[in-house]
CSV table of C-alpha atoms and ligand atoms in Angstrom, one decimal:
chain,number,residue,atom,x,y,z
A,822,MET,CA,186.9,139.9,-197.4
A,823,LYS,CA,189.4,142.3,-195.8
A,824,LYS,CA,192.8,142.4,-197.6
A,825,LEU,CA,196.2,143.8,-196.8
A,826,PHE,CA,196.2,146.4,-199.5
A,827,ASP,CA,192.6,147.7,-199.0
A,828,LYS,CA,192.2,151.5,-198.8
A,829,THR,CA,190.7,152.3,-195.4
A,830,LYS,CA,190.0,155.3,-193.2
A,831,ILE,CA,190.7,155.8,-189.5
A,832,ASN,CA,188.7,158.9,-188.6
A,833,GLN,CA,189.5,161.3,-191.4
A,834,MET,CA,192.8,159.7,-192.2
A,835,GLU,CA,192.8,157.9,-195.5
A,836,LEU,CA,195.2,155.0,-195.6
A,837,LYS,CA,196.5,153.3,-198.7
A,838,ASN,CA,197.0,149.9,-197.0
A,839,ARG,CA,196.7,148.1,-193.7
A,840,PHE,CA,200.4,148.3,-192.8
A,841,VAL,CA,201.6,150.4,-189.9
A,842,ARG,CA,205.1,151.2,-188.8
A,843,SER,CA,204.9,150.8,-185.0
A,844,ALA,CA,206.6,153.5,-182.9
A,845,THR,CA,210.3,152.9,-182.8
A,846,TRP,CA,212.8,155.0,-180.9
A,847,GLU,CA,215.5,155.8,-183.5
A,848,GLY,CA,217.8,157.9,-181.3
A,849,LEU,CA,218.2,160.3,-184.2
A,850,ALA,CA,216.6,163.4,-182.7
A,851,ASN,CA,218.7,166.5,-181.9
A,852,PRO,CA,219.8,166.9,-178.3
A,853,ASP,CA,216.8,169.2,-177.5
A,854,GLY,CA,214.3,166.6,-178.9
A,855,SER,CA,213.7,168.4,-182.2
A,856,CYS,CA,213.5,166.5,-185.5
A,857,SER,CA,216.8,166.1,-187.4
A,858,VAL,CA,217.2,166.0,-191.2
A,859,GLU,CA,218.6,162.4,-190.7
A,860,LEU,CA,215.3,161.4,-189.0
A,861,ALA,CA,213.1,163.1,-191.6
A,862,ASN,CA,215.0,161.2,-194.3
A,863,LEU,CA,214.5,157.9,-192.5
A,864,MET,CA,210.7,158.6,-192.4
A,865,LEU,CA,210.9,159.4,-196.1
A,866,GLU,CA,212.6,156.1,-196.8
A,867,LEU,CA,209.8,154.3,-194.8
A,868,ALA,CA,207.1,156.2,-196.8
A,869,LYS,CA,208.9,155.2,-200.1
A,870,GLY,CA,208.7,151.7,-198.8
A,871,GLN,CA,204.9,152.0,-199.0
A,872,ILE,CA,203.9,151.9,-195.3
A,873,GLY,CA,200.3,153.2,-195.1
A,874,LEU,CA,200.8,154.7,-191.6
A,875,ILE,CA,203.9,155.7,-189.8
A,876,ILE,CA,203.9,156.2,-186.0
A,877,THR,CA,206.8,158.3,-184.9
A,878,SER,CA,209.0,157.2,-182.0
A,879,HIS,CA,207.8,158.2,-178.5
A,880,ALA,CA,208.0,162.0,-178.1
A,881,TYR,CA,208.1,163.3,-174.5
A,882,VAL,CA,205.4,165.7,-173.6
A,883,ASN,CA,207.4,167.3,-170.8
A,884,GLN,CA,211.0,167.3,-169.8
A,885,THR,CA,210.5,165.1,-166.7
A,886,GLY,CA,209.3,162.3,-169.0
A,887,GLN,CA,212.3,161.7,-171.2
A,888,ALA,CA,213.4,158.1,-171.4
A,889,GLY,CA,216.3,157.9,-173.8
A,890,ILE,CA,219.1,159.7,-175.5
A,891,ARG,CA,218.3,161.6,-178.7
A,892,GLN,CA,214.6,160.9,-178.1
A,893,LEU,CA,212.0,163.1,-179.9
A,894,GLY,CA,210.4,165.8,-177.8
A,895,ILE,CA,207.2,167.8,-178.2
A,896,TYR,CA,207.3,169.7,-174.9
A,897,ARG,CA,207.4,173.2,-176.2
A,898,ALA,CA,206.1,175.3,-179.2
A,899,GLN,CA,209.6,176.0,-180.6
A,900,LEU,CA,209.9,172.3,-181.6
A,901,ILE,CA,206.9,172.4,-184.0
A,902,SER,CA,208.8,173.8,-187.0
A,903,SER,CA,211.4,171.0,-186.9
A,904,TYR,CA,208.7,168.4,-187.7
A,905,VAL,CA,207.1,170.2,-190.7
A,906,GLU,CA,209.6,168.9,-193.3
A,907,MET,CA,209.4,165.3,-192.0
A,908,VAL,CA,205.6,165.3,-192.2
A,909,GLU,CA,205.6,166.9,-195.7
A,910,LYS,CA,208.1,164.3,-197.0
A,911,VAL,CA,205.9,161.5,-195.8
A,912,HIS,CA,202.7,163.1,-197.3
A,913,ARG,CA,204.4,163.6,-200.7
A,914,GLU,CA,204.8,159.8,-200.9
A,915,GLY,CA,201.1,159.2,-200.1
A,916,SER,CA,201.6,157.8,-196.5
A,917,LYS,CA,200.2,159.2,-193.3
A,918,ILE,CA,202.1,160.0,-190.1
A,919,ILE,CA,201.0,160.4,-186.5
A,920,MET,CA,203.0,161.3,-183.5
A,921,GLN,CA,203.3,159.0,-180.5
A,922,ILE,CA,203.1,161.3,-177.4
A,923,ALA,CA,204.6,159.9,-174.2
A,924,HIS,CA,205.9,160.2,-170.7
A,925,ALA,CA,208.2,157.6,-169.3
A,926,GLY,CA,207.1,158.0,-165.6
A,927,CYS,CA,209.3,155.9,-163.3
A,928,ARG,CA,211.3,154.9,-166.4
A,929,SER,CA,212.4,158.4,-167.1
A,930,SER,CA,216.2,158.8,-167.3
A,931,ILE,CA,217.5,160.8,-164.4
A,932,ASN,CA,220.8,161.2,-166.2
A,933,LEU,CA,219.0,163.1,-169.0
A,934,THR,CA,216.3,164.9,-167.0
A,935,LYS,CA,218.4,165.7,-164.0
A,936,LYS,CA,215.2,165.3,-161.9
A,937,GLN,CA,213.8,162.6,-159.7
A,938,SER,CA,211.3,160.6,-161.9
A,939,LEU,CA,207.6,160.6,-161.2
A,940,GLY,CA,205.1,157.8,-161.2
A,941,PRO,CA,201.7,156.8,-159.9
A,942,SER,CA,203.4,155.5,-156.7
A,943,SER,CA,206.9,155.4,-155.4
A,944,ILE,CA,208.8,152.4,-156.7
A,945,GLU,CA,212.5,151.5,-157.2
A,946,ILE,CA,213.4,150.7,-160.7
A,947,LYS,CA,216.8,149.3,-161.8
A,948,ASP,CA,218.9,152.1,-163.5
A,949,CYS,CA,216.2,154.7,-162.9
A,950,GLY,CA,216.3,155.0,-159.1
A,951,ARG,CA,213.2,155.5,-156.9
A,952,CYS,CA,210.5,157.6,-158.4
A,953,ARG,CA,208.2,159.8,-156.4
A,954,GLU,CA,204.4,159.5,-156.3
A,955,MET,CA,202.8,162.3,-158.4
A,956,THR,CA,200.7,164.8,-156.6
A,957,LYS,CA,197.2,165.6,-157.9
A,958,ASP,CA,198.5,168.9,-159.4
A,959,GLU,CA,201.3,167.0,-161.2
A,960,ILE,CA,198.6,164.7,-162.6
A,961,PHE,CA,196.5,167.7,-163.8
A,962,GLN,CA,199.7,169.2,-165.3
A,963,THR,CA,200.4,165.9,-167.1
A,964,ILE,CA,197.0,166.0,-168.7
A,965,GLU,CA,197.6,169.5,-169.8
A,966,ASP,CA,201.1,168.5,-171.2
A,967,PHE,CA,199.6,165.7,-173.3
A,968,LYS,CA,196.9,168.0,-174.6
A,969,LYS,CA,199.4,170.7,-175.6
A,970,ALA,CA,201.6,168.0,-177.2
A,971,ALA,CA,198.7,166.9,-179.3
A,972,VAL,CA,198.0,170.5,-180.3
A,973,ARG,CA,201.6,171.0,-181.3
A,974,ALA,CA,201.6,167.8,-183.3
A,975,LYS,CA,198.5,169.0,-185.2
A,976,LYS,CA,200.2,172.3,-185.9
A,977,ALA,CA,203.2,170.5,-187.3
A,978,GLY,CA,200.9,168.8,-189.8
A,979,PHE,CA,200.7,165.3,-188.3
A,980,ASP,CA,197.5,163.4,-189.2
A,981,GLY,CA,196.9,162.4,-185.6
A,982,VAL,CA,198.5,161.3,-182.4
A,983,GLN,CA,199.0,158.0,-180.6
A,984,ILE,CA,198.8,158.1,-176.8
A,985,HIS,CA,201.6,155.8,-175.5
A,986,ALA,CA,199.9,153.8,-172.7
A,987,ALA,CA,202.0,150.6,-173.1
A,988,HIS,CA,205.3,149.0,-172.1
A,989,GLY,CA,205.4,150.2,-168.5
A,990,TYR,CA,205.8,153.9,-169.2
A,991,LEU,CA,203.7,156.4,-167.2
A,992,LEU,CA,200.2,155.8,-168.5
A,993,SER,CA,200.8,152.0,-168.5
A,994,GLN,CA,202.0,152.4,-164.9
A,995,PHE,CA,198.8,154.1,-164.0
A,996,LEU,CA,196.8,151.2,-165.5
A,997,SER,CA,198.8,148.6,-163.7
A,998,PRO,CA,198.1,147.5,-160.1
A,999,PHE,CA,201.7,146.5,-159.9
A,1000,PHE,CA,202.9,150.1,-160.3
A,1001,ASN,CA,199.8,152.0,-159.1
A,1002,LYS,CA,199.1,151.7,-155.4
A,1003,ARG,CA,197.3,155.1,-155.1
A,1004,LYS,CA,194.4,155.5,-152.7
A,1005,ASP,CA,192.8,158.4,-154.5
A,1006,LYS,CA,190.5,158.5,-157.5
A,1007,TYR,CA,193.5,157.6,-159.9
A,1008,GLY,CA,194.2,154.3,-158.2
A,1009,GLY,CA,192.3,151.2,-157.0
A,1010,ASN,CA,189.7,149.7,-159.3
A,1011,ILE,CA,190.2,149.6,-163.1
A,1012,GLU,CA,187.9,152.7,-163.6
A,1013,ASN,CA,190.2,154.7,-161.3
A,1014,ARG,CA,193.4,153.4,-162.9
A,1015,ALA,CA,192.1,154.2,-166.4
A,1016,ARG,CA,191.0,157.7,-165.3
A,1017,LEU,CA,194.2,159.4,-166.3
A,1018,ILE,CA,194.2,158.1,-169.9
A,1019,LEU,CA,190.5,158.9,-170.3
A,1020,GLU,CA,191.0,162.4,-169.0
A,1021,ILE,CA,193.9,162.9,-171.5
A,1022,LEU,CA,191.7,161.6,-174.3
A,1023,GLN,CA,188.9,163.9,-173.3
A,1024,ALA,CA,191.2,166.9,-173.0
A,1025,VAL,CA,192.6,166.2,-176.5
A,1026,ARG,CA,189.2,165.8,-178.0
A,1027,THR,CA,187.9,169.0,-176.4
A,1028,GLU,CA,190.8,170.9,-177.7
A,1029,LEU,CA,191.1,169.4,-181.2
A,1030,GLY,CA,187.6,168.1,-182.0
A,1031,GLN,CA,186.2,164.8,-183.2
A,1032,GLN,CA,187.9,164.9,-186.6
A,1033,PHE,CA,191.5,164.6,-185.4
A,1034,ALA,CA,192.7,161.0,-185.3
A,1035,VAL,CA,193.5,159.9,-181.7
A,1036,LEU,CA,194.9,156.4,-181.3
A,1037,ILE,CA,196.3,154.6,-178.3
A,1038,LYS,CA,198.9,151.9,-177.7
A,1039,LEU,CA,197.9,149.6,-174.9
A,1040,ASN,CA,199.4,146.5,-173.3
A,1041,SER,CA,197.4,143.4,-173.9
A,1042,GLU,CA,198.9,142.5,-170.5
A,1043,ASP,CA,202.0,143.3,-168.4
A,1044,PHE,CA,203.2,139.8,-168.0
A,1045,ILE,CA,204.2,140.5,-164.3
A,1046,GLU,CA,202.6,139.1,-161.2
A,1047,GLY,CA,200.0,141.6,-160.0
A,1048,GLY,CA,200.1,143.6,-163.2
A,1049,PHE,CA,197.6,144.7,-165.8
A,1050,THR,CA,195.6,141.7,-167.2
A,1051,GLN,CA,194.0,140.8,-170.6
A,1052,GLY,CA,190.6,141.1,-168.9
A,1053,GLU,CA,191.4,144.6,-167.8
A,1054,MET,CA,192.7,145.4,-171.3
A,1055,VAL,CA,189.3,144.6,-172.7
A,1056,GLN,CA,187.6,146.7,-170.0
A,1057,VAL,CA,189.8,149.7,-170.7
A,1058,SER,CA,189.4,149.3,-174.5
A,1059,ALA,CA,185.6,149.4,-174.0
A,1060,MET,CA,185.9,152.6,-171.9
A,1061,LEU,CA,188.2,154.1,-174.6
A,1062,GLU,CA,185.7,153.1,-177.3
A,1063,SER,CA,182.9,154.9,-175.5
A,1064,ALA,CA,185.1,157.9,-175.0
A,1065,GLY,CA,185.8,158.1,-178.8
A,1066,ILE,CA,189.2,156.6,-179.4
A,1067,ASP,CA,189.8,156.0,-183.1
A,1068,ALA,CA,192.0,152.8,-182.9
A,1069,VAL,CA,193.8,150.7,-180.4
A,1070,GLU,CA,197.3,149.2,-181.0
A,1071,LEU,CA,197.8,146.1,-178.8
A,1072,SER,CA,201.3,145.3,-177.5
A,1073,GLY,CA,202.5,143.9,-174.2
A,1074,GLY,CA,205.2,143.7,-171.5
A,1075,THR,CA,207.2,146.1,-169.4
A,1076,SER,CA,210.9,146.5,-168.6
A,1077,LEU,CA,210.2,144.3,-165.5
A,1078,SER,CA,208.6,141.4,-167.3
A,1079,LEU,CA,210.8,138.3,-168.1
A,1080,SER,CA,212.7,139.0,-171.3
A,1081,LYS,CA,210.6,136.3,-173.1
A,1082,PHE,CA,207.6,138.6,-172.5
A,1083,SER,CA,209.3,141.9,-173.2
A,1084,SER,CA,207.6,144.1,-175.8
A,1085,SER,CA,210.4,143.4,-178.3
A,1086,ARG,CA,211.1,139.7,-177.6
A,1087,VAL,CA,214.5,138.3,-178.5
A,1088,GLY,CA,214.8,135.2,-180.7
A,1089,LYS,CA,214.5,134.3,-184.3
A,1090,ILE,CA,211.0,133.4,-185.3
A,1091,ASP,CA,211.4,130.3,-187.4
A,1092,SER,CA,207.8,129.2,-188.0
A,1093,LYS,CA,204.5,130.8,-188.6
A,1094,GLU,CA,203.2,129.3,-185.3
A,1095,GLU,CA,205.8,131.4,-183.4
A,1096,GLU,CA,204.6,134.6,-185.0
A,1097,VAL,CA,202.0,137.0,-183.4
A,1098,TYR,CA,202.8,137.5,-179.7
A,1099,TYR,CA,199.3,138.7,-178.8
A,1100,ARG,CA,196.9,136.5,-180.9
A,1101,ASP,CA,194.8,135.4,-177.8
A,1102,ALA,CA,194.5,139.0,-176.7
A,1103,ALA,CA,193.5,140.1,-180.2
A,1104,LYS,CA,190.8,137.5,-180.2
A,1105,LEU,CA,189.4,138.7,-176.9
A,1106,PHE,CA,189.5,142.3,-178.1
A,1107,LYS,CA,187.7,141.4,-181.3
A,1108,GLU,CA,184.9,139.6,-179.4
A,1109,LYS,CA,184.0,142.8,-177.5
A,1110,ILE,CA,185.3,145.9,-179.2
A,1111,THR,CA,184.5,147.4,-182.5
A,1112,VAL,CA,187.1,150.2,-183.0
A,1113,PRO,CA,189.9,149.1,-185.3
A,1114,LEU,CA,192.6,146.9,-183.9
A,1115,ILE,CA,196.3,147.5,-184.9
A,1116,LEU,CA,198.2,144.4,-183.9
A,1117,VAL,CA,202.0,144.5,-183.2
A,1118,GLY,CA,204.5,142.1,-182.0
A,1119,GLY,CA,206.4,139.3,-183.8
A,1120,ILE,CA,204.5,139.4,-187.1
A,1121,ARG,CA,207.0,138.4,-189.8
A,1122,SER,CA,205.4,136.9,-192.8
A,1123,TYR,CA,203.0,138.0,-195.5
A,1124,GLU,CA,200.8,134.9,-195.1
A,1125,VAL,CA,200.4,135.4,-191.4
A,1126,ALA,CA,199.6,139.1,-191.8
A,1127,LEU,CA,197.0,138.2,-194.4
A,1128,GLU,CA,195.5,135.5,-192.3
A,1129,LEU,CA,195.1,138.0,-189.3
A,1130,VAL,CA,193.3,140.4,-191.5
A,1131,GLU,CA,191.1,137.9,-193.4
A,1132,LYS,CA,190.1,136.2,-190.2
A,1133,LYS,CA,189.3,139.6,-188.7
A,1134,LEU,CA,191.8,139.1,-185.8
A,1135,ALA,CA,193.3,142.5,-186.7
A,1136,ASP,CA,192.4,145.4,-188.9
A,1137,TYR,CA,196.0,146.7,-189.3
A,1138,ILE,CA,199.4,145.0,-189.2
A,1139,SER,CA,202.0,146.8,-187.2
A,1140,LEU,CA,205.8,146.2,-187.5
A,1141,SER,CA,208.8,147.6,-185.8
A,1142,ARG,CA,212.1,145.6,-186.1
A,1143,PRO,CA,211.4,144.2,-189.6
A,1144,LEU,CA,211.3,147.7,-191.0
A,1145,ILE,CA,214.6,148.6,-189.4
A,1146,ARG,CA,216.2,145.9,-191.4
A,1147,GLU,CA,214.0,146.4,-194.5
A,1148,PRO,CA,212.4,149.8,-194.8
A,1149,ASP,CA,211.0,148.7,-198.2
A,1150,LEU,CA,209.5,145.4,-196.9
A,1151,ILE,CA,205.9,146.4,-197.7
A,1152,LYS,CA,206.8,147.5,-201.2
A,1153,ARG,CA,208.6,144.2,-201.7
A,1154,TRP,CA,205.5,142.3,-200.6
A,1155,GLN,CA,203.2,144.5,-202.7
A,1156,GLU,CA,205.4,143.8,-205.8
A,1157,GLY,CA,205.0,140.1,-205.3
A,1158,ASP,CA,208.1,139.0,-203.5
A,1159,ILE,CA,206.4,137.7,-200.4
A,1160,LYS,CA,209.4,136.1,-198.7
A,1161,LYS,CA,209.2,136.6,-195.0
A,1162,ALA,CA,210.9,139.6,-193.3
A,1163,ALA,CA,214.6,139.2,-192.9
A,1164,CYS,CA,214.7,140.5,-189.3
A,1165,ILE,CA,215.9,137.9,-186.9
A,1166,SER,CA,214.6,139.7,-183.8
A,1167,CYS,CA,218.1,139.8,-182.2
A,1168,ASN,CA,217.5,143.3,-180.7
A,1169,LYS,CA,221.1,144.4,-181.7
A,1170,CYS,CA,219.4,147.5,-183.2
A,1171,PHE,CA,219.2,148.8,-179.6
A,1172,VAL,CA,223.0,148.9,-179.3
A,1173,PRO,CA,223.8,151.9,-181.6
A,1174,THR,CA,220.6,153.6,-180.6
A,1175,ARG,CA,221.5,153.5,-176.9
A,1176,ALA,CA,225.0,154.6,-177.7
A,1177,GLY,CA,223.6,157.8,-179.3
A,1178,LYS,CA,224.6,156.8,-182.8
A,1179,GLY,CA,221.1,156.3,-184.2
A,1180,ILE,CA,219.4,153.1,-185.2
A,1181,TYR,CA,220.5,150.7,-187.8
A,1182,CYS,CA,220.4,146.9,-188.3
A,1183,VAL,CA,223.7,145.6,-187.0
A,1184,VAL,CA,223.2,142.2,-188.6
A,1185,GLU,CA,222.8,143.6,-192.0
A,1186,ASN,CA,225.9,145.7,-191.7
B,1243,FMN,C1,214.7,149.9,-181.2
B,1243,FMN,C2,213.3,149.9,-180.7
B,1243,FMN,C3,212.7,151.1,-180.3
B,1243,FMN,C4,211.3,151.1,-179.9
B,1243,FMN,N1,210.7,152.2,-179.5
B,1243,FMN,C5,209.4,152.3,-179.2
B,1243,FMN,C6,208.7,153.5,-179.0
B,1243,FMN,O1,209.3,154.6,-179.1
B,1243,FMN,N2,207.4,153.4,-178.7
B,1243,FMN,C7,206.7,152.2,-178.6
B,1243,FMN,O2,205.5,152.2,-178.3
B,1243,FMN,N3,207.3,151.1,-178.9
B,1243,FMN,C8,208.6,151.0,-179.2
B,1243,FMN,N4,209.2,149.9,-179.5
B,1243,FMN,C9,208.4,148.6,-179.5
B,1243,FMN,C10,207.9,148.3,-180.9
B,1243,FMN,O3,207.0,149.4,-181.4
B,1243,FMN,C11,207.1,147.0,-181.0
B,1243,FMN,O4,206.0,147.1,-180.1
B,1243,FMN,C12,207.9,145.8,-180.6
B,1243,FMN,O5,209.3,145.9,-181.2
B,1243,FMN,C13,207.3,144.5,-181.2
B,1243,FMN,O6,207.1,144.6,-182.6
B,1243,FMN,P1,208.1,143.8,-183.7
B,1243,FMN,O7,208.2,142.4,-183.3
B,1243,FMN,O8,207.5,144.1,-185.0
B,1243,FMN,O9,209.5,144.5,-183.5
B,1243,FMN,C14,210.6,149.8,-179.9
B,1243,FMN,C15,211.2,148.7,-180.4
B,1243,FMN,C16,212.5,148.7,-180.8
B,1243,FMN,C17,213.1,147.4,-181.3
């Protein structure tokens, strides 16, 4: 039977347990997107807390795709050296670390990029203005930028990359008929809407080979009318599986979804029944797809995490906010104190992050 502290492998990446720190924008990068000492030390703290796999916060692959203040960047070669120390610190503790590579699309911050944002189609988004439809050349350039970002991540020593295709950012916008109204081969049916992520995966594989871990974060659904559905998620996962993806992390929601369906839902989770936002989607995925499933969203207790793995509803348990409050949560559980995570899902951790002060749990302080 599968257990939480099993040793496993994703591609060549050996993991000491089934716990993943989901990508979490810490707002601790230097202004140019390079990794700061503060951020490297936060990753060290997480690794000391016994997380098997850390996924960095989203790192923009080109400067048009930046979403937030003090966000990580991986858009040019000069940034590579800033990551080396962070990766080494994590490796010394026996954990693995992969970089989440991203482009915010219509949700890029014009205040930071000083450029009109780009998306699959032109759409007005609150606080982001109206984005412009990408030309074919801009799409080809974006594929190139994701590929180069992955190459830089490998050079910095990361164990792999995760392509960010969730939460209504660029690649999730391409997947979603709500955002993507294109009439060319990148819009229309699901094969066309998935084309960009498949071309990015293929480009990364061609450049870095089969042995480098390439993961993806996908929405289980958008939770908006006319958006990406659970059925489409399964179809896209099957396409990714055939194309050689190593694991899929399932999340959900976009900035336009009702707040009760946002990717980081607000509200204290009082019972085990309220945990696991995407249980039904995980079930559907597991019926059809064989690549490992990393499940994120509202998982708070040891027993629920164990049940998900034992019942084969998930292969890996991914956590974001609980680890902001308790970076040593997994160590605590491993040592036998299996009290549920102290996080109350209030989302106040976004407040200092958005203010440029870097992430911390406001409740705890
Ligand atoms: C402060 C904060 C920053 C986040 N940044 C990212 C990010 O950079 N990339 C990403 O894919 N998800 C990001 N997320 C979403 C989380 O990875 C996760 O999907 C979501 O919070 C649900 O998991 P949880 O209930 O364990 O917090 C962020 C969440 C929070 C709270």
